[in-house]
Amino acid sequence: MKIFACLTTLGLFIPLAAALADDGADLQDELNSCYAGKRSCLFDLQGKTKTLTRPLKINPDLVTIKNGTFECAMKSGTCFYVSQEGFPRAQKESINKLENITLHGNKSIDGIKMNYTDNKNHNINAEITLSSVSIQGFNHGLSFGDNVWGVDMFNVVIGNGNIGIYTQPGAYNAGERSTFVGGTIYNNAIAGIDEESCWEFDFEGTSFDFNTQQMILRGPTSFTGHIENSETEKPEIVLSALVGVPAGSLYMSPGSTITVDGWDAKNPKQPCYVETSLPYNNIKIPATLFGFGGTKGAVCGPGKVVTWDGQDYRKITDKM
């Protein structure tokens, strides 16, 4: 069946396909051929755009995909599902990549989900690296689940969705140190990062810009980079904790910056910049601050806050 659109100004009828184009089945067949050892596992899309209406299952132990754009048109689930589920371990381990890849989606689906539900084995998503990847417009741009650890990401841009980086609650055997180098997490309607499972993250030279809340953390995080927002009437950073694991903490380098555009010290619009839940929530802040304050002060809650050189943060905020 075909639907016809009438272009009255030209007096022409142009047929439009009723069903959305889908490149996913062919791509998955090619990936499955790779997994069966029948073809190369290096996929160079040479700048082409592919439309997906179903998740693409990617084995991080084998596959490199580069130089392409994906229009993710499914209505639920995720666009890329990175997992070793259903696959044997490779005879020779190697490092693979998602490189120079752009994903466009919608806020009812996730962009890239890494997860491995078989607790009898261990996932090695540490063996897939994200390099120059843009993830745009998803519910969770990048989602981490069970048995996921040690993922490295270089120049990854995640924006215009609900949550940029998400770690699933109660993740099993997961969270060993993952690193972002460069990149930007921006314009996400809920949070730049919502870390629900005591993950360990390093951000090196990364920007968090204009997310409604910048960071919700329940694990130890180190940060070197740039944080900028307007006043959102919510704390920019929330530090919490889970039972039996290290509390949410943020350790920022001295060269990092915190800026709240349009901040008025006499009329702040948010209660504080950082909200802590427990005395052992720690935050170490840099020397360069503007807008680090609110109606209740710079920090709400009992957490410990010091500057990078050990000074009480109040000595800085009192001078602003």
mmCIF file of C-alpha atoms in Angstrom:
data_model
loop_
_atom_site.group_PDB
_atom_site.id
_atom_site.type_symbol
_atom_site.label_atom_id
_atom_site.label_comp_id
_atom_site.label_asym_id
_atom_site.label_seq_id
_atom_site.Cartn_x
_atom_site.Cartn_y
_atom_site.Cartn_z
ATOM 1 C CA MET A 1 0.000 0.000 0.000
ATOM 2 C CA LYS A 2 1.222 3.499 -0.802
ATOM 3 C CA ILE A 3 0.110 6.892 0.390
ATOM 4 C CA PHE A 4 0.088 9.765 -2.097
ATOM 5 C CA ALA A 5 0.837 13.361 -1.222
ATOM 6 C CA CYS A 6 -0.560 16.058 -3.473
ATOM 7 C CA LEU A 7 1.707 18.981 -4.371
ATOM 8 C CA THR A 8 -0.961 21.342 -5.662
ATOM 9 C CA THR A 9 1.425 24.099 -6.656
ATOM 10 C CA LEU A 10 3.071 21.770 -9.161
ATOM 11 C CA GLY A 11 0.011 19.720 -10.009
ATOM 12 C CA LEU A 12 1.984 16.533 -9.328
ATOM 13 C CA PHE A 13 1.418 13.430 -7.222
ATOM 14 C CA ILE A 14 4.510 11.990 -5.501
ATOM 15 C CA PRO A 15 4.256 8.558 -3.813
ATOM 16 C CA LEU A 16 5.471 8.252 -0.219
ATOM 17 C CA ALA A 17 6.196 4.868 1.320
ATOM 18 C CA ALA A 18 3.700 3.970 4.024
ATOM 19 C CA ALA A 19 6.318 2.113 6.018
ATOM 20 C CA LEU A 20 9.383 3.845 7.382
ATOM 21 C CA ALA A 21 12.614 2.773 5.748
ATOM 22 C CA ASP A 22 14.558 0.392 7.974
ATOM 23 C CA ASP A 23 18.204 -0.506 7.532
ATOM 24 C CA GLY A 24 18.342 -2.365 10.836
ATOM 25 C CA ALA A 25 17.574 -5.875 9.600
ATOM 26 C CA ASP A 26 20.359 -5.795 6.998
ATOM 27 C CA LEU A 27 22.829 -4.282 9.453
ATOM 28 C CA GLN A 28 22.006 -6.879 12.094
ATOM 29 C CA ASP A 29 22.443 -9.649 9.512
ATOM 30 C CA GLU A 30 25.897 -8.270 8.717
ATOM 31 C CA LEU A 31 26.739 -8.085 12.413
ATOM 32 C CA ASN A 32 25.557 -11.666 12.886
ATOM 33 C CA SER A 33 27.811 -12.746 10.009
ATOM 34 C CA CYS A 34 30.694 -11.094 11.855
ATOM 35 C CA TYR A 35 29.780 -12.960 15.033
ATOM 36 C CA ALA A 36 29.714 -16.233 13.071
ATOM 37 C CA GLY A 37 33.182 -15.542 11.668
ATOM 38 C CA LYS A 38 31.929 -15.156 8.095
ATOM 39 C CA ARG A 39 32.948 -11.549 7.506
ATOM 40 C CA SER A 40 35.026 -8.712 8.905
ATOM 41 C CA CYS A 41 33.830 -7.133 12.141
ATOM 42 C CA LEU A 42 34.994 -3.666 11.048
ATOM 43 C CA PHE A 43 32.020 -1.681 9.730
ATOM 44 C CA ASP A 44 32.957 1.564 7.964
ATOM 45 C CA LEU A 45 29.745 3.284 6.863
ATOM 46 C CA GLN A 46 31.698 5.897 4.860
ATOM 47 C CA GLY A 47 29.456 8.774 5.929
ATOM 48 C CA LYS A 48 26.128 7.092 5.164
ATOM 49 C CA THR A 49 22.938 7.592 7.177
ATOM 50 C CA LYS A 50 21.100 4.502 8.402
ATOM 51 C CA THR A 51 17.565 4.319 9.804
ATOM 52 C CA LEU A 52 16.831 1.869 12.608
ATOM 53 C CA THR A 53 13.403 0.772 13.826
ATOM 54 C CA ARG A 54 14.761 -1.946 16.109
ATOM 55 C CA PRO A 55 17.752 -2.079 18.457
ATOM 56 C CA LEU A 56 21.108 -2.922 16.925
ATOM 57 C CA LYS A 57 22.834 -5.558 19.072
ATOM 58 C CA ILE A 58 26.568 -4.944 19.239
ATOM 59 C CA ASN A 59 29.067 -7.354 20.759
ATOM 60 C CA PRO A 60 31.811 -5.166 22.307
ATOM 61 C CA ASP A 61 34.232 -8.080 22.157
ATOM 62 C CA LEU A 62 34.243 -8.050 18.348
ATOM 63 C CA VAL A 63 32.709 -5.037 16.607
ATOM 64 C CA THR A 64 33.975 -1.636 15.467
ATOM 65 C CA ILE A 65 31.487 0.710 13.762
ATOM 66 C CA LYS A 66 32.627 4.055 12.399
ATOM 67 C CA ASN A 67 31.850 6.998 10.110
ATOM 68 C CA GLY A 68 28.067 7.027 10.020
ATOM 69 C CA THR A 69 24.816 8.577 11.225
ATOM 70 C CA PHE A 70 21.922 6.643 12.703
ATOM 71 C CA GLU A 71 18.331 7.853 12.764
ATOM 72 C CA CYS A 72 16.793 5.890 15.636
ATOM 73 C CA ALA A 73 13.074 5.653 14.899
ATOM 74 C CA MET A 74 11.927 2.950 17.325
ATOM 75 C CA LYS A 75 9.229 3.903 19.837
ATOM 76 C CA SER A 76 10.656 2.082 22.861
ATOM 77 C CA GLY A 77 13.814 0.396 24.099
ATOM 78 C CA THR A 78 17.224 1.497 22.928
ATOM 79 C CA CYS A 79 18.977 2.252 19.638
ATOM 80 C CA PHE A 80 22.328 0.493 20.282
ATOM 81 C CA TYR A 81 22.374 -2.399 22.743
ATOM 82 C CA VAL A 82 26.002 -3.148 23.596
ATOM 83 C CA SER A 83 26.304 -6.532 25.274
ATOM 84 C CA GLN A 84 27.878 -9.971 25.095
ATOM 85 C CA GLU A 85 24.581 -11.658 25.891
ATOM 86 C CA GLY A 86 24.230 -14.823 23.800
ATOM 87 C CA PHE A 87 27.813 -14.720 22.540
ATOM 88 C CA PRO A 88 30.842 -16.786 23.564
ATOM 89 C CA ARG A 89 33.987 -15.003 24.647
ATOM 90 C CA ALA A 90 36.348 -14.226 21.791
ATOM 91 C CA GLN A 91 39.474 -16.374 21.507
ATOM 92 C CA LYS A 92 41.641 -13.260 21.401
ATOM 93 C CA GLU A 93 40.471 -10.156 23.208
ATOM 94 C CA SER A 94 40.866 -6.826 21.425
ATOM 95 C CA ILE A 95 39.815 -3.203 21.805
ATOM 96 C CA ASN A 96 36.940 -2.124 19.560
ATOM 97 C CA LYS A 97 35.256 1.235 18.924
ATOM 98 C CA LEU A 98 32.235 3.263 18.105
ATOM 99 C CA GLU A 99 34.020 6.049 16.228
ATOM 100 C CA ASN A 100 32.796 9.165 14.411
ATOM 101 C CA ILE A 101 29.192 8.090 14.965
ATOM 102 C CA THR A 102 26.081 10.272 15.393
ATOM 103 C CA LEU A 103 22.795 9.003 16.829
ATOM 104 C CA HIS A 104 19.542 10.965 16.579
ATOM 105 C CA GLY A 105 16.539 9.789 18.570
ATOM 106 C CA ASN A 106 13.541 10.747 20.675
ATOM 107 C CA LYS A 107 12.800 11.006 24.370
ATOM 108 C CA SER A 108 10.906 7.713 24.551
ATOM 109 C CA ILE A 109 14.049 5.640 23.846
ATOM 110 C CA ASP A 110 17.670 5.384 24.974
ATOM 111 C CA GLY A 111 20.645 6.068 22.736
ATOM 112 C CA ILE A 112 23.320 3.540 23.736
ATOM 113 C CA LYS A 113 22.635 1.021 26.479
ATOM 114 C CA MET A 114 25.410 -1.182 27.849
ATOM 115 C CA ASN A 115 24.153 -4.107 29.887
ATOM 116 C CA TYR A 116 24.886 -7.777 30.509
ATOM 117 C CA THR A 117 22.348 -9.770 32.501
ATOM 118 C CA ASP A 118 24.234 -13.093 32.739
ATOM 119 C CA ASN A 119 25.913 -12.866 36.136
ATOM 120 C CA LYS A 120 27.740 -16.168 35.620
ATOM 121 C CA ASN A 121 30.204 -14.436 33.325
ATOM 122 C CA HIS A 122 31.648 -10.961 33.211
ATOM 123 C CA ASN A 123 31.051 -8.328 30.615
ATOM 124 C CA ILE A 124 33.987 -6.667 28.938
ATOM 125 C CA ASN A 125 32.375 -3.479 27.724
ATOM 126 C CA ALA A 126 35.732 -2.129 28.839
ATOM 127 C CA GLU A 127 36.834 -3.416 25.446
ATOM 128 C CA ILE A 128 34.685 -0.983 23.487
ATOM 129 C CA THR A 129 35.695 2.674 23.336
ATOM 130 C CA LEU A 130 33.510 5.587 22.280
ATOM 131 C CA SER A 131 35.452 8.133 20.227
ATOM 132 C CA SER A 132 33.911 11.256 18.617
ATOM 133 C CA VAL A 133 30.355 10.085 19.222
ATOM 134 C CA SER A 134 27.338 12.424 19.289
ATOM 135 C CA ILE A 135 24.152 11.218 20.999
ATOM 136 C CA GLN A 136 21.221 13.561 20.500
ATOM 137 C CA GLY A 137 17.648 13.751 21.758
ATOM 138 C CA PHE A 138 17.176 10.556 23.824
ATOM 139 C CA ASN A 139 15.585 9.726 27.157
ATOM 140 C CA HIS A 140 18.929 8.381 28.424
ATOM 141 C CA GLY A 141 21.737 9.260 26.046
ATOM 142 C CA LEU A 142 24.189 6.725 27.464
ATOM 143 C CA SER A 143 22.898 4.117 29.902
ATOM 144 C CA PHE A 144 25.020 1.718 31.973
ATOM 145 C CA GLY A 145 23.656 -1.454 33.609
ATOM 146 C CA ASP A 146 24.732 -4.812 35.047
ATOM 147 C CA ASN A 147 28.283 -6.099 34.620
ATOM 148 C CA VAL A 148 29.498 -2.955 32.837
ATOM 149 C CA TRP A 149 32.807 -1.415 33.853
ATOM 150 C CA GLY A 150 35.869 0.443 32.631
ATOM 151 C CA VAL A 151 34.384 2.129 29.548
ATOM 152 C CA ASP A 152 36.538 4.888 28.011
ATOM 153 C CA MET A 153 34.968 7.771 26.087
ATOM 154 C CA PHE A 154 36.773 10.470 24.088
ATOM 155 C CA ASN A 155 35.040 13.582 22.728
ATOM 156 C CA VAL A 156 31.567 12.225 23.411
ATOM 157 C CA VAL A 157 28.773 14.803 23.090
ATOM 158 C CA ILE A 158 25.383 14.055 24.673
ATOM 159 C CA GLY A 159 22.616 16.629 24.407
ATOM 160 C CA ASN A 160 19.006 17.689 23.981
ATOM 161 C CA GLY A 161 17.540 14.675 25.769
ATOM 162 C CA ASN A 162 16.177 13.996 29.240
ATOM 163 C CA ILE A 163 19.263 12.545 30.968
ATOM 164 C CA GLY A 164 22.697 12.579 29.381
ATOM 165 C CA ILE A 165 24.460 9.799 31.320
ATOM 166 C CA TYR A 166 22.422 7.315 33.353
ATOM 167 C CA THR A 167 23.444 4.430 35.582
ATOM 168 C CA GLN A 168 20.684 1.996 36.397
ATOM 169 C CA PRO A 169 19.636 1.496 40.053
ATOM 170 C CA GLY A 170 20.911 -1.643 41.699
ATOM 171 C CA ALA A 171 23.352 -2.534 38.938
ATOM 172 C CA TYR A 172 25.212 -5.760 39.688
ATOM 173 C CA ASN A 173 29.008 -6.129 39.440
ATOM 174 C CA ALA A 174 29.267 -2.749 37.748
ATOM 175 C CA GLY A 175 30.790 0.674 38.080
ATOM 176 C CA GLU A 176 34.544 0.149 38.053
ATOM 177 C CA ARG A 177 36.197 3.336 36.888
ATOM 178 C CA SER A 178 35.019 4.735 33.532
ATOM 179 C CA THR A 179 36.531 7.853 31.963
ATOM 180 C CA PHE A 180 35.309 10.717 29.783
ATOM 181 C CA VAL A 181 37.976 12.820 28.084
ATOM 182 C CA GLY A 182 36.743 16.051 26.505
ATOM 183 C CA GLY A 183 33.199 16.197 25.210
ATOM 184 C CA THR A 184 30.122 18.057 26.402
ATOM 185 C CA ILE A 185 26.972 17.039 28.266
ATOM 186 C CA TYR A 186 24.414 19.742 27.558
ATOM 187 C CA ASN A 187 20.776 20.872 27.308
ATOM 188 C CA ASN A 188 19.304 17.810 28.997
ATOM 189 C CA ALA A 189 15.870 18.441 30.493
ATOM 190 C CA ILE A 190 16.347 16.408 33.707
ATOM 191 C CA ALA A 191 20.066 16.015 34.398
ATOM 192 C CA GLY A 192 23.459 15.894 32.751
ATOM 193 C CA ILE A 193 24.291 12.778 34.750
ATOM 194 C CA ASP A 194 21.956 10.775 36.993
ATOM 195 C CA GLU A 195 24.169 8.268 38.756
ATOM 196 C CA GLU A 196 21.979 5.784 40.624
ATOM 197 C CA SER A 197 24.408 2.934 41.373
ATOM 198 C CA CYS A 198 27.574 4.226 43.041
ATOM 199 C CA TRP A 199 29.543 4.348 39.778
ATOM 200 C CA GLU A 200 33.109 5.606 39.539
ATOM 201 C CA PHE A 201 33.610 8.297 36.888
ATOM 202 C CA ASP A 202 36.493 10.500 35.795
ATOM 203 C CA PHE A 203 35.742 13.559 33.681
ATOM 204 C CA GLU A 204 38.841 15.117 32.112
ATOM 205 C CA GLY A 205 38.308 18.401 30.287
ATOM 206 C CA THR A 206 34.549 17.813 30.006
ATOM 207 C CA SER A 207 31.831 20.494 29.981
ATOM 208 C CA PHE A 208 28.428 20.254 31.660
ATOM 209 C CA ASP A 209 26.361 23.064 30.157
ATOM 210 C CA PHE A 210 22.754 24.125 30.751
ATOM 211 C CA ASN A 211 21.333 20.846 31.973
ATOM 212 C CA THR A 212 18.350 21.461 34.266
ATOM 213 C CA GLN A 213 20.433 19.809 36.972
ATOM 214 C CA GLN A 214 24.050 19.195 36.199
ATOM 215 C CA MET A 215 24.891 16.143 38.320
ATOM 216 C CA ILE A 216 23.061 13.698 40.587
ATOM 217 C CA LEU A 217 25.779 11.547 42.144
ATOM 218 C CA ARG A 218 25.749 8.528 44.441
ATOM 219 C CA GLY A 219 29.341 7.466 43.889
ATOM 220 C CA PRO A 220 32.846 8.987 43.815
ATOM 221 C CA THR A 221 33.481 11.256 40.831
ATOM 222 C CA SER A 222 36.538 13.285 39.837
ATOM 223 C CA PHE A 223 36.117 16.245 37.519
ATOM 224 C CA THR A 224 38.354 18.542 35.537
ATOM 225 C CA GLY A 225 36.460 20.877 33.260
ATOM 226 C CA HIS A 226 33.715 23.452 32.968
ATOM 227 C CA ILE A 227 30.261 23.642 34.585
ATOM 228 C CA GLU A 228 27.895 26.395 33.420
ATOM 229 C CA ASN A 229 24.187 26.987 33.805
ATOM 230 C CA SER A 230 21.529 29.594 34.364
ATOM 231 C CA GLU A 231 19.609 29.485 37.634
ATOM 232 C CA THR A 232 17.125 26.628 37.462
ATOM 233 C CA GLU A 233 15.572 26.960 40.951
ATOM 234 C CA LYS A 234 17.120 23.576 41.790
ATOM 235 C CA PRO A 235 20.532 22.663 43.214
ATOM 236 C CA GLU A 236 22.993 22.229 40.365
ATOM 237 C CA ILE A 237 24.684 19.221 41.974
ATOM 238 C CA VAL A 238 23.071 16.649 44.264
ATOM 239 C CA LEU A 239 25.217 14.303 46.351
ATOM 240 C CA SER A 240 23.515 11.308 47.919
ATOM 241 C CA ALA A 241 24.535 7.803 48.995
ATOM 242 C CA LEU A 242 23.572 4.147 48.839
ATOM 243 C CA VAL A 243 23.839 1.641 51.684
ATOM 244 C CA GLY A 244 27.168 -0.161 52.033
ATOM 245 C CA VAL A 245 29.099 1.729 49.349
ATOM 246 C CA PRO A 246 31.135 4.968 49.185
ATOM 247 C CA ALA A 247 28.972 8.081 49.348
ATOM 248 C CA GLY A 248 28.431 10.427 46.444
ATOM 249 C CA SER A 249 31.431 12.736 46.198
ATOM 250 C CA LEU A 250 32.799 15.213 43.673
ATOM 251 C CA TYR A 251 36.477 16.119 43.555
ATOM 252 C CA MET A 252 37.150 19.033 41.191
ATOM 253 C CA SER A 253 40.551 20.163 39.998
ATOM 254 C CA PRO A 254 41.831 23.683 40.740
ATOM 255 C CA GLY A 255 41.598 24.619 37.073
ATOM 256 C CA SER A 256 37.929 23.749 36.781
ATOM 257 C CA THR A 257 35.220 26.427 36.700
ATOM 258 C CA ILE A 258 31.673 26.795 38.010
ATOM 259 C CA THR A 259 29.547 29.568 36.505
ATOM 260 C CA VAL A 260 25.865 30.431 36.926
ATOM 261 C CA ASP A 261 24.982 33.013 34.277
ATOM 262 C CA GLY A 262 22.914 35.948 35.486
ATOM 263 C CA TRP A 263 23.448 35.093 39.133
ATOM 264 C CA ASP A 264 22.453 37.877 41.517
ATOM 265 C CA ALA A 265 23.922 37.450 44.998
ATOM 266 C CA LYS A 266 21.158 39.661 46.446
ATOM 267 C CA ASN A 267 18.355 37.733 44.748
ATOM 268 C CA PRO A 268 19.366 34.122 44.073
ATOM 269 C CA LYS A 269 16.699 31.881 42.555
ATOM 270 C CA GLN A 270 17.873 28.482 43.767
ATOM 271 C CA PRO A 271 18.323 27.197 47.331
ATOM 272 C CA CYS A 272 21.989 26.329 46.880
ATOM 273 C CA TYR A 273 24.499 25.157 44.328
ATOM 274 C CA VAL A 274 25.207 21.786 45.951
ATOM 275 C CA GLU A 275 22.769 19.700 47.972
ATOM 276 C CA THR A 276 24.214 16.987 50.223
ATOM 277 C CA SER A 277 22.420 14.241 52.160
ATOM 278 C CA LEU A 278 25.045 12.969 54.598
ATOM 279 C CA PRO A 279 28.055 14.319 56.513
ATOM 280 C CA TYR A 280 30.330 12.038 54.512
ATOM 281 C CA ASN A 281 29.254 13.453 51.160
ATOM 282 C CA ASN A 282 32.425 15.225 50.046
ATOM 283 C CA ILE A 283 32.901 17.986 47.504
ATOM 284 C CA LYS A 284 36.196 19.615 46.695
ATOM 285 C CA ILE A 285 35.662 22.762 44.646
ATOM 286 C CA PRO A 286 38.043 24.757 42.423
ATOM 287 C CA ALA A 287 39.241 28.301 42.895
ATOM 288 C CA THR A 288 37.174 29.788 40.035
ATOM 289 C CA LEU A 289 33.547 30.215 41.088
ATOM 290 C CA PHE A 290 30.743 32.532 40.018
ATOM 291 C CA GLY A 291 27.199 31.953 41.200
ATOM 292 C CA PHE A 292 28.137 29.373 43.821
ATOM 293 C CA GLY A 293 25.312 30.349 46.135
ATOM 294 C CA GLY A 294 21.594 30.444 46.777
ATOM 295 C CA THR A 295 18.811 31.330 49.183
ATOM 296 C CA LYS A 296 20.172 28.844 51.749
ATOM 297 C CA GLY A 297 23.826 29.425 50.918
ATOM 298 C CA ALA A 298 26.322 27.706 48.707
ATOM 299 C CA VAL A 299 25.601 24.231 50.073
ATOM 300 C CA CYS A 300 22.472 22.658 51.566
ATOM 301 C CA GLY A 301 22.893 19.749 53.925
ATOM 302 C CA PRO A 302 25.616 18.365 56.159
ATOM 303 C CA GLY A 303 28.230 17.338 53.581
ATOM 304 C CA LYS A 304 31.826 18.486 53.812
ATOM 305 C CA VAL A 305 32.894 21.146 51.297
ATOM 306 C CA VAL A 306 36.432 22.461 50.915
ATOM 307 C CA THR A 307 38.482 24.160 48.228
ATOM 308 C CA TRP A 308 41.129 22.261 46.313
ATOM 309 C CA ASP A 309 43.808 23.454 48.727
ATOM 310 C CA GLY A 310 41.823 22.553 51.833
ATOM 311 C CA GLN A 311 40.313 25.949 52.695
ATOM 312 C CA ASP A 312 36.772 26.333 53.960
ATOM 313 C CA TYR A 313 34.652 27.183 50.914
ATOM 314 C CA ARG A 314 32.865 29.901 52.921
ATOM 315 C CA LYS A 315 35.988 32.071 52.810
ATOM 316 C CA ILE A 316 35.563 32.219 49.040
ATOM 317 C CA THR A 317 31.802 32.638 48.858
ATOM 318 C CA ASP A 318 31.823 35.429 51.456
ATOM 319 C CA LYS A 319 34.002 37.506 49.121
ATOM 320 C CA MET A 320 31.730 37.210 46.080
#
